[in-house]
């Protein structure tokens, strides 16, 4: 994937950030806080993210992973529904 190509999760997350931060466009390397985000806006982002995906995201998650592509990867990891295959019993 090229630097400008967004995954579906990144694209949806970018739309949320564009709305909350009032900036366009948001790219996958964008840092939420460097783009003007603060704790209040992070709280708004968390609420919108929770409405979009079944995740127990917190503001701390955005603080720890403020770059769009990293936060999107985190969302993808926690929303995976495919169970890990278990080996057959011997």
Tab-separated table of N, CA, C and O in Angstrom:
chain	number	residue	atom	x	y	z
A	1	UNK	N	0.849	-1.174	0.000
A	1	UNK	CA	0.000	0.000	0.000
A	1	UNK	C	0.890	1.231	0.000
A	1	UNK	O	1.830	1.327	0.769
A	2	UNK	N	0.587	2.182	-0.855
A	2	UNK	CA	1.363	3.407	-0.966
A	2	UNK	C	1.109	4.343	0.194
A	2	UNK	O	0.175	4.151	0.970
A	3	UNK	N	1.920	5.386	0.316
A	3	UNK	CA	1.780	6.305	1.447
A	3	UNK	C	0.452	7.053	1.461
A	3	UNK	O	-0.025	7.438	2.509
A	4	UNK	N	-0.172	7.258	0.299
A	4	UNK	CA	-1.423	7.992	0.268
A	4	UNK	C	-2.662	7.108	0.253
A	4	UNK	O	-3.769	7.593	0.358
A	5	UNK	N	-2.460	5.793	0.099
A	5	UNK	CA	-3.582	4.873	0.023
A	5	UNK	C	-4.037	4.491	1.420
A	5	UNK	O	-3.253	3.998	2.224
A	6	UNK	N	-5.307	4.718	1.703
A	6	UNK	CA	-5.852	4.419	3.029
A	6	UNK	C	-6.587	3.089	3.025
A	6	UNK	O	-7.277	2.758	2.062
A	7	UNK	N	-6.455	2.348	4.117
A	7	UNK	CA	-7.262	1.151	4.306
A	7	UNK	C	-8.696	1.616	4.604
A	7	UNK	O	-8.920	2.802	4.914
A	8	UNK	N	-9.667	0.711	4.558
A	8	UNK	CA	-11.036	1.121	4.904
A	8	UNK	C	-11.135	1.716	6.317
A	8	UNK	O	-11.825	2.721	6.522
A	9	UNK	N	-10.448	1.129	7.271
A	9	UNK	CA	-10.479	1.660	8.644
A	9	UNK	C	-9.824	3.030	8.697
A	9	UNK	O	-10.355	3.956	9.327
A	10	UNK	N	-8.683	3.189	8.031
A	10	UNK	CA	-8.012	4.488	8.001
A	10	UNK	C	-8.899	5.544	7.353
A	10	UNK	O	-8.975	6.677	7.839
A	11	UNK	N	-9.588	5.174	6.285
A	11	UNK	CA	-10.464	6.113	5.583
A	11	UNK	C	-11.600	6.591	6.484
A	11	UNK	O	-11.903	7.787	6.552
A	12	UNK	N	-12.226	5.670	7.194
A	12	UNK	CA	-13.319	6.030	8.107
A	12	UNK	C	-12.799	6.867	9.257
A	12	UNK	O	-13.406	7.877	9.634
A	13	UNK	N	-11.652	6.476	9.810
A	13	UNK	CA	-11.054	7.231	10.907
A	13	UNK	C	-10.645	8.624	10.438
A	13	UNK	O	-10.846	9.613	11.150
A	14	UNK	N	-10.107	8.731	9.225
A	14	UNK	CA	-9.726	10.040	8.673
A	14	UNK	C	-10.945	10.946	8.570
A	14	UNK	O	-10.864	12.144	8.876
A	15	UNK	N	-12.089	10.394	8.155
A	15	UNK	CA	-13.317	11.197	8.061
A	15	UNK	C	-13.740	11.710	9.436
A	15	UNK	O	-14.174	12.858	9.577
A	16	UNK	N	-13.586	10.881	10.457
A	16	UNK	CA	-13.909	11.297	11.831
A	16	UNK	C	-12.974	12.428	12.252
A	16	UNK	O	-13.408	13.457	12.786
A	17	UNK	N	-11.682	12.268	11.993
A	17	UNK	CA	-10.700	13.293	12.367
A	17	UNK	C	-10.951	14.579	11.598
A	17	UNK	O	-10.841	15.666	12.167
A	18	UNK	N	-11.272	14.464	10.302
A	18	UNK	CA	-11.540	15.664	9.502
A	18	UNK	C	-12.696	16.454	10.092
A	18	UNK	O	-12.643	17.681	10.169
A	19	UNK	N	-13.725	15.756	10.524
A	19	UNK	CA	-14.891	16.407	11.106
A	19	UNK	C	-14.546	17.061	12.453
A	19	UNK	O	-14.867	18.216	12.690
A	20	UNK	N	-13.869	16.328	13.301
A	20	UNK	CA	-13.563	16.807	14.652
A	20	UNK	C	-12.486	17.899	14.644
A	20	UNK	O	-12.598	18.893	15.352
A	21	UNK	N	-11.452	17.697	13.830
A	21	UNK	CA	-10.338	18.646	13.811
A	21	UNK	C	-10.541	19.776	12.805
A	21	UNK	O	-9.773	20.734	12.783
A	22	UNK	N	-11.556	19.638	11.961
A	22	UNK	CA	-11.863	20.624	10.921
A	22	UNK	C	-10.649	20.877	10.022
A	22	UNK	O	-10.270	22.030	9.776
A	23	UNK	N	-10.032	19.785	9.565
A	23	UNK	CA	-8.920	19.875	8.617
A	23	UNK	C	-9.162	18.870	7.497
A	23	UNK	O	-9.812	17.851	7.695
A	24	UNK	N	-8.647	19.190	6.323
A	24	UNK	CA	-8.754	18.300	5.175
A	24	UNK	C	-7.553	18.487	4.289
A	24	UNK	O	-7.161	19.626	4.067
A	25	UNK	N	-7.010	17.454	3.743
A	25	UNK	CA	-7.276	16.054	4.067
A	25	UNK	C	-6.416	15.600	5.247
A	25	UNK	O	-5.416	16.225	5.572
A	26	UNK	N	-6.828	14.509	5.850
A	26	UNK	CA	-6.019	13.856	6.879
A	26	UNK	C	-5.348	12.674	6.199
A	26	UNK	O	-6.011	11.891	5.528
A	27	UNK	N	-4.031	12.563	6.346
A	27	UNK	CA	-3.353	11.412	5.744
A	27	UNK	C	-3.016	10.389	6.816
A	27	UNK	O	-3.179	10.643	8.008
A	28	UNK	N	-2.533	9.254	6.368
A	28	UNK	CA	-2.324	8.138	7.299
A	28	UNK	C	-1.196	8.402	8.299
A	28	UNK	O	-1.148	7.782	9.353
A	29	UNK	N	-0.310	9.330	8.028
A	29	UNK	CA	0.768	9.662	8.950
A	29	UNK	C	0.452	10.829	9.875
A	29	UNK	O	1.290	11.263	10.650
A	30	UNK	N	-0.798	11.313	9.810
A	30	UNK	CA	-1.191	12.487	10.606
A	30	UNK	C	-1.239	12.156	12.096
A	30	UNK	O	-1.792	11.138	12.496
A	31	UNK	N	-0.679	13.035	12.898
A	31	UNK	CA	-0.726	12.921	14.355
A	31	UNK	C	-1.904	13.754	14.854
A	31	UNK	O	-2.005	14.943	14.523
A	32	UNK	N	-2.785	13.147	15.619
A	32	UNK	CA	-4.000	13.798	16.104
A	32	UNK	C	-3.690	15.100	16.836
A	32	UNK	O	-4.329	16.125	16.600
A	33	UNK	N	-2.703	15.081	17.705
A	33	UNK	CA	-2.408	16.250	18.526
A	33	UNK	C	-1.640	17.324	17.760
A	33	UNK	O	-1.864	18.511	17.977
A	34	UNK	N	-0.772	16.920	16.855
A	34	UNK	CA	-0.057	17.893	16.029
A	34	UNK	C	-0.999	18.587	15.044
A	34	UNK	O	-0.705	19.679	14.568
A	35	UNK	N	-2.137	17.950	14.761
A	35	UNK	CA	-3.123	18.529	13.843
A	35	UNK	C	-4.102	19.446	14.578
A	35	UNK	O	-5.069	19.910	13.983
A	36	UNK	N	-3.854	19.689	15.865
A	36	UNK	CA	-4.716	20.596	16.619
A	36	UNK	C	-5.602	19.915	17.642
A	36	UNK	O	-6.392	20.572	18.314
A	37	UNK	N	-5.490	18.601	17.771
A	37	UNK	CA	-6.298	17.877	18.752
A	37	UNK	C	-5.847	18.151	20.176
A	37	UNK	O	-4.688	18.466	20.423
A	38	UNK	N	-6.783	18.047	21.085
A	38	UNK	CA	-6.499	18.163	22.515
A	38	UNK	C	-7.339	17.122	23.232
A	38	UNK	O	-8.017	16.306	22.589
A	39	UNK	N	-7.316	17.118	24.559
A	39	UNK	CA	-8.027	16.071	25.291
A	39	UNK	C	-9.546	16.135	25.082
A	39	UNK	O	-10.208	15.097	25.004
A	40	UNK	N	-10.105	17.323	24.958
A	40	UNK	CA	-11.547	17.441	24.718
A	40	UNK	C	-11.905	16.887	23.340
A	40	UNK	O	-12.870	16.124	23.195
A	41	UNK	N	-11.113	17.245	22.325
A	41	UNK	CA	-11.370	16.725	20.987
A	41	UNK	C	-11.106	15.223	20.921
A	41	UNK	O	-11.789	14.500	20.191
A	42	UNK	N	-10.133	14.733	21.687
A	42	UNK	CA	-9.881	13.288	21.746
A	42	UNK	C	-11.088	12.567	22.343
A	42	UNK	O	-11.450	11.476	21.890
A	43	UNK	N	-11.728	13.178	23.329
A	43	UNK	CA	-12.939	12.595	23.917
A	43	UNK	C	-14.044	12.517	22.870
A	43	UNK	O	-14.740	11.495	22.757
A	44	UNK	N	-14.203	13.570	22.068
A	44	UNK	CA	-15.191	13.548	20.987
A	44	UNK	C	-14.857	12.466	19.970
A	44	UNK	O	-15.752	11.752	19.492
A	45	UNK	N	-13.578	12.327	19.662
A	45	UNK	CA	-13.155	11.294	18.709
A	45	UNK	C	-13.459	9.903	19.252
A	45	UNK	O	-13.969	9.039	18.528
A	46	UNK	N	-13.175	9.674	20.528
A	46	UNK	CA	-13.447	8.378	21.151
A	46	UNK	C	-14.933	8.049	21.051
A	46	UNK	O	-15.307	6.920	20.699
A	47	UNK	N	-15.788	9.018	21.338
A	47	UNK	CA	-17.230	8.770	21.263
A	47	UNK	C	-17.660	8.399	19.851
A	47	UNK	O	-18.448	7.467	19.645
A	48	UNK	N	-17.133	9.105	18.861
A	48	UNK	CA	-17.479	8.805	17.466
A	48	UNK	C	-16.919	7.444	17.036
A	48	UNK	O	-17.585	6.686	16.342
A	49	UNK	N	-15.708	7.141	17.466
A	49	UNK	CA	-15.103	5.845	17.136
A	49	UNK	C	-15.927	4.715	17.744
A	49	UNK	O	-16.189	3.707	17.085
A	50	UNK	N	-16.367	4.883	18.981
A	50	UNK	CA	-17.190	3.854	19.634
A	50	UNK	C	-18.534	3.680	18.940
A	50	UNK	O	-19.110	2.599	18.981
A	51	UNK	N	-19.054	4.747	18.327
A	51	UNK	CA	-20.307	4.631	17.568
A	51	UNK	C	-20.087	3.884	16.250
A	51	UNK	O	-21.011	3.347	15.677
A	52	UNK	N	-18.862	3.920	15.766
A	52	UNK	CA	-18.538	3.340	14.462
A	52	UNK	C	-18.078	1.889	14.567
A	52	UNK	O	-18.440	1.067	13.731
A	53	UNK	N	-17.276	1.578	15.574
A	53	UNK	CA	-16.738	0.232	15.759
A	53	UNK	C	-17.030	-0.253	17.178
A	53	UNK	O	-17.077	0.552	18.105
A	54	UNK	N	-17.156	-1.562	17.358
A	54	UNK	CA	-17.387	-2.110	18.704
A	54	UNK	C	-16.071	-2.224	19.484
A	54	UNK	O	-15.524	-3.306	19.660
A	55	UNK	N	-15.550	-1.090	19.908
A	55	UNK	CA	-14.270	-1.066	20.627
A	55	UNK	C	-14.415	-0.325	21.943
A	55	UNK	O	-15.199	0.604	22.064
A	56	UNK	N	-13.631	-0.732	22.923
A	56	UNK	CA	-13.600	-0.062	24.210
A	56	UNK	C	-12.457	0.937	24.257
A	56	UNK	O	-11.659	0.934	25.182
A	57	UNK	N	-12.382	1.771	23.234
A	57	UNK	CA	-11.317	2.751	23.105
A	57	UNK	C	-11.449	3.828	24.182
A	57	UNK	O	-12.558	4.189	24.563
A	58	UNK	N	-10.309	4.346	24.643
A	58	UNK	CA	-10.295	5.441	25.609
A	58	UNK	C	-9.422	6.573	25.067
A	58	UNK	O	-8.694	6.398	24.094
A	59	UNK	N	-9.491	7.712	25.711
A	59	UNK	CA	-8.621	8.832	25.338
A	59	UNK	C	-7.159	8.404	25.461
A	59	UNK	O	-6.323	8.782	24.646
A	60	UNK	N	-6.862	7.582	26.431
A	60	UNK	CA	-5.486	7.092	26.621
A	60	UNK	C	-4.993	6.368	25.366
A	60	UNK	O	-3.820	6.458	25.006
A	61	UNK	N	-5.894	5.640	24.702
A	61	UNK	CA	-5.517	4.935	23.475
A	61	UNK	C	-5.058	5.925	22.411
A	61	UNK	O	-4.063	5.688	21.719
A	62	UNK	N	-5.769	7.052	22.287
A	62	UNK	CA	-5.375	8.069	21.304
A	62	UNK	C	-4.065	8.736	21.723
A	62	UNK	O	-3.217	9.029	20.883
A	63	UNK	N	-3.881	8.944	23.012
A	63	UNK	CA	-2.623	9.521	23.498
A	63	UNK	C	-1.460	8.581	23.184
A	63	UNK	O	-0.400	9.016	22.736
A	64	UNK	N	-1.675	7.275	23.389
A	64	UNK	CA	-0.621	6.294	23.142
A	64	UNK	C	-0.390	6.031	21.652
A	64	UNK	O	0.707	5.644	21.256
A	65	UNK	N	-1.439	6.209	20.833
A	65	UNK	CA	-1.346	5.934	19.395
A	65	UNK	C	-1.979	7.087	18.620
A	65	UNK	O	-3.046	6.930	18.045
A	66	UNK	N	-1.318	8.255	18.627
A	66	UNK	CA	-1.932	9.444	18.034
A	66	UNK	C	-1.855	9.518	16.506
A	66	UNK	O	-2.505	10.373	15.901
A	67	UNK	N	-1.067	8.638	15.869
A	67	UNK	CA	-0.940	8.659	14.411
A	67	UNK	C	-2.065	7.826	13.804
A	67	UNK	O	-2.340	6.712	14.258
A	68	UNK	N	-2.727	8.372	12.800
A	68	UNK	CA	-3.910	7.747	12.223
A	68	UNK	C	-3.694	6.282	11.855
A	68	UNK	O	-4.491	5.421	12.231
A	69	UNK	N	-2.618	5.966	11.150
A	69	UNK	CA	-2.408	4.583	10.708
A	69	UNK	C	-2.213	3.644	11.891
A	69	UNK	O	-2.658	2.498	11.857
A	70	UNK	N	-1.596	4.115	12.963
A	70	UNK	CA	-1.380	3.278	14.140
A	70	UNK	C	-2.685	3.046	14.900
A	70	UNK	O	-2.961	1.932	15.351
A	71	UNK	N	-3.487	4.090	15.035
A	71	UNK	CA	-4.772	3.944	15.708
A	71	UNK	C	-5.704	3.046	14.896
A	71	UNK	O	-6.401	2.201	15.451
A	72	UNK	N	-5.675	3.199	13.568
A	72	UNK	CA	-6.498	2.347	12.706
A	72	UNK	C	-6.073	0.883	12.830
A	72	UNK	O	-6.923	-0.015	12.892
A	73	UNK	N	-4.769	0.633	12.892
A	73	UNK	CA	-4.277	-0.739	13.058
A	73	UNK	C	-4.735	-1.305	14.398
A	73	UNK	O	-5.119	-2.480	14.499
A	74	UNK	N	-4.732	-0.478	15.433
A	74	UNK	CA	-5.220	-0.910	16.746
A	74	UNK	C	-6.701	-1.280	16.659
A	74	UNK	O	-7.118	-2.321	17.177
A	75	UNK	N	-7.492	-0.443	16.017
A	75	UNK	CA	-8.918	-0.724	15.856
A	75	UNK	C	-9.110	-2.036	15.094
A	75	UNK	O	-9.940	-2.879	15.476
A	76	UNK	N	-8.347	-2.226	14.025
A	76	UNK	CA	-8.437	-3.479	13.263
A	76	UNK	C	-8.105	-4.686	14.128
A	76	UNK	O	-8.773	-5.717	14.049
A	77	UNK	N	-7.076	-4.554	14.966
A	77	UNK	CA	-6.687	-5.678	15.838
A	77	UNK	C	-7.792	-6.033	16.818
A	77	UNK	O	-8.097	-7.199	17.013
A	78	UNK	N	-8.377	-5.032	17.453
A	78	UNK	CA	-9.364	-5.328	18.502
A	78	UNK	C	-10.744	-5.671	17.945
A	78	UNK	O	-11.575	-6.187	18.683
A	79	UNK	N	-10.974	-5.395	16.675
A	79	UNK	CA	-12.284	-5.724	16.107
A	79	UNK	C	-12.268	-7.011	15.291
A	79	UNK	O	-13.299	-7.402	14.760
A	80	UNK	N	-11.125	-7.642	15.188
A	80	UNK	CA	-11.076	-8.923	14.473
A	80	UNK	C	-12.010	-9.910	15.145
A	80	UNK	O	-11.966	-10.085	16.353
A	81	UNK	N	-12.827	-10.540	14.358
A	81	UNK	CA	-13.790	-11.484	14.928
A	81	UNK	C	-13.425	-12.929	14.643
A	81	UNK	O	-14.053	-13.828	15.170
A	82	UNK	N	-12.422	-13.128	13.812
A	82	UNK	CA	-12.044	-14.499	13.508
A	82	UNK	C	-11.272	-15.096	14.674
A	82	UNK	O	-10.239	-14.574	15.080
A	83	UNK	N	-11.769	-16.190	15.234
A	83	UNK	CA	-11.051	-16.810	16.349
A	83	UNK	C	-9.762	-17.467	15.858
A	83	UNK	O	-9.654	-17.882	14.715
A	84	UNK	N	-8.788	-17.537	16.744
A	84	UNK	CA	-7.550	-18.220	16.421
A	84	UNK	C	-7.841	-19.710	16.389
A	84	UNK	O	-8.443	-20.247	17.319
A	85	UNK	N	-7.440	-20.399	15.314
A	85	UNK	CA	-7.711	-21.838	15.256
A	85	UNK	C	-6.996	-22.586	16.364
A	85	UNK	O	-5.859	-22.280	16.705
A	86	UNK	N	-7.699	-23.526	16.939
A	86	UNK	CA	-7.084	-24.359	17.976
A	86	UNK	C	-6.703	-25.702	17.350
A	86	UNK	O	-7.458	-26.226	16.523
A	87	UNK	N	-5.547	-26.216	17.719
A	87	UNK	CA	-5.148	-27.495	17.152
A	87	UNK	C	-6.099	-28.612	17.587
A	87	UNK	O	-6.666	-28.555	18.677
A	88	UNK	N	-6.291	-29.619	16.734
A	88	UNK	CA	-7.172	-30.732	17.112
A	88	UNK	C	-6.592	-31.495	18.291
A	88	UNK	O	-5.375	-31.574	18.458
A	89	UNK	N	-7.489	-32.014	19.110
A	89	UNK	CA	-7.058	-32.805	20.270
A	89	UNK	C	-6.432	-34.100	19.775
A	89	UNK	O	-6.873	-34.688	18.797
A	90	UNK	N	-5.403	-34.529	20.482
A	90	UNK	CA	-4.701	-35.751	20.075
A	90	UNK	C	-5.398	-37.003	20.544
A	90	UNK	O	-6.151	-37.058	21.423
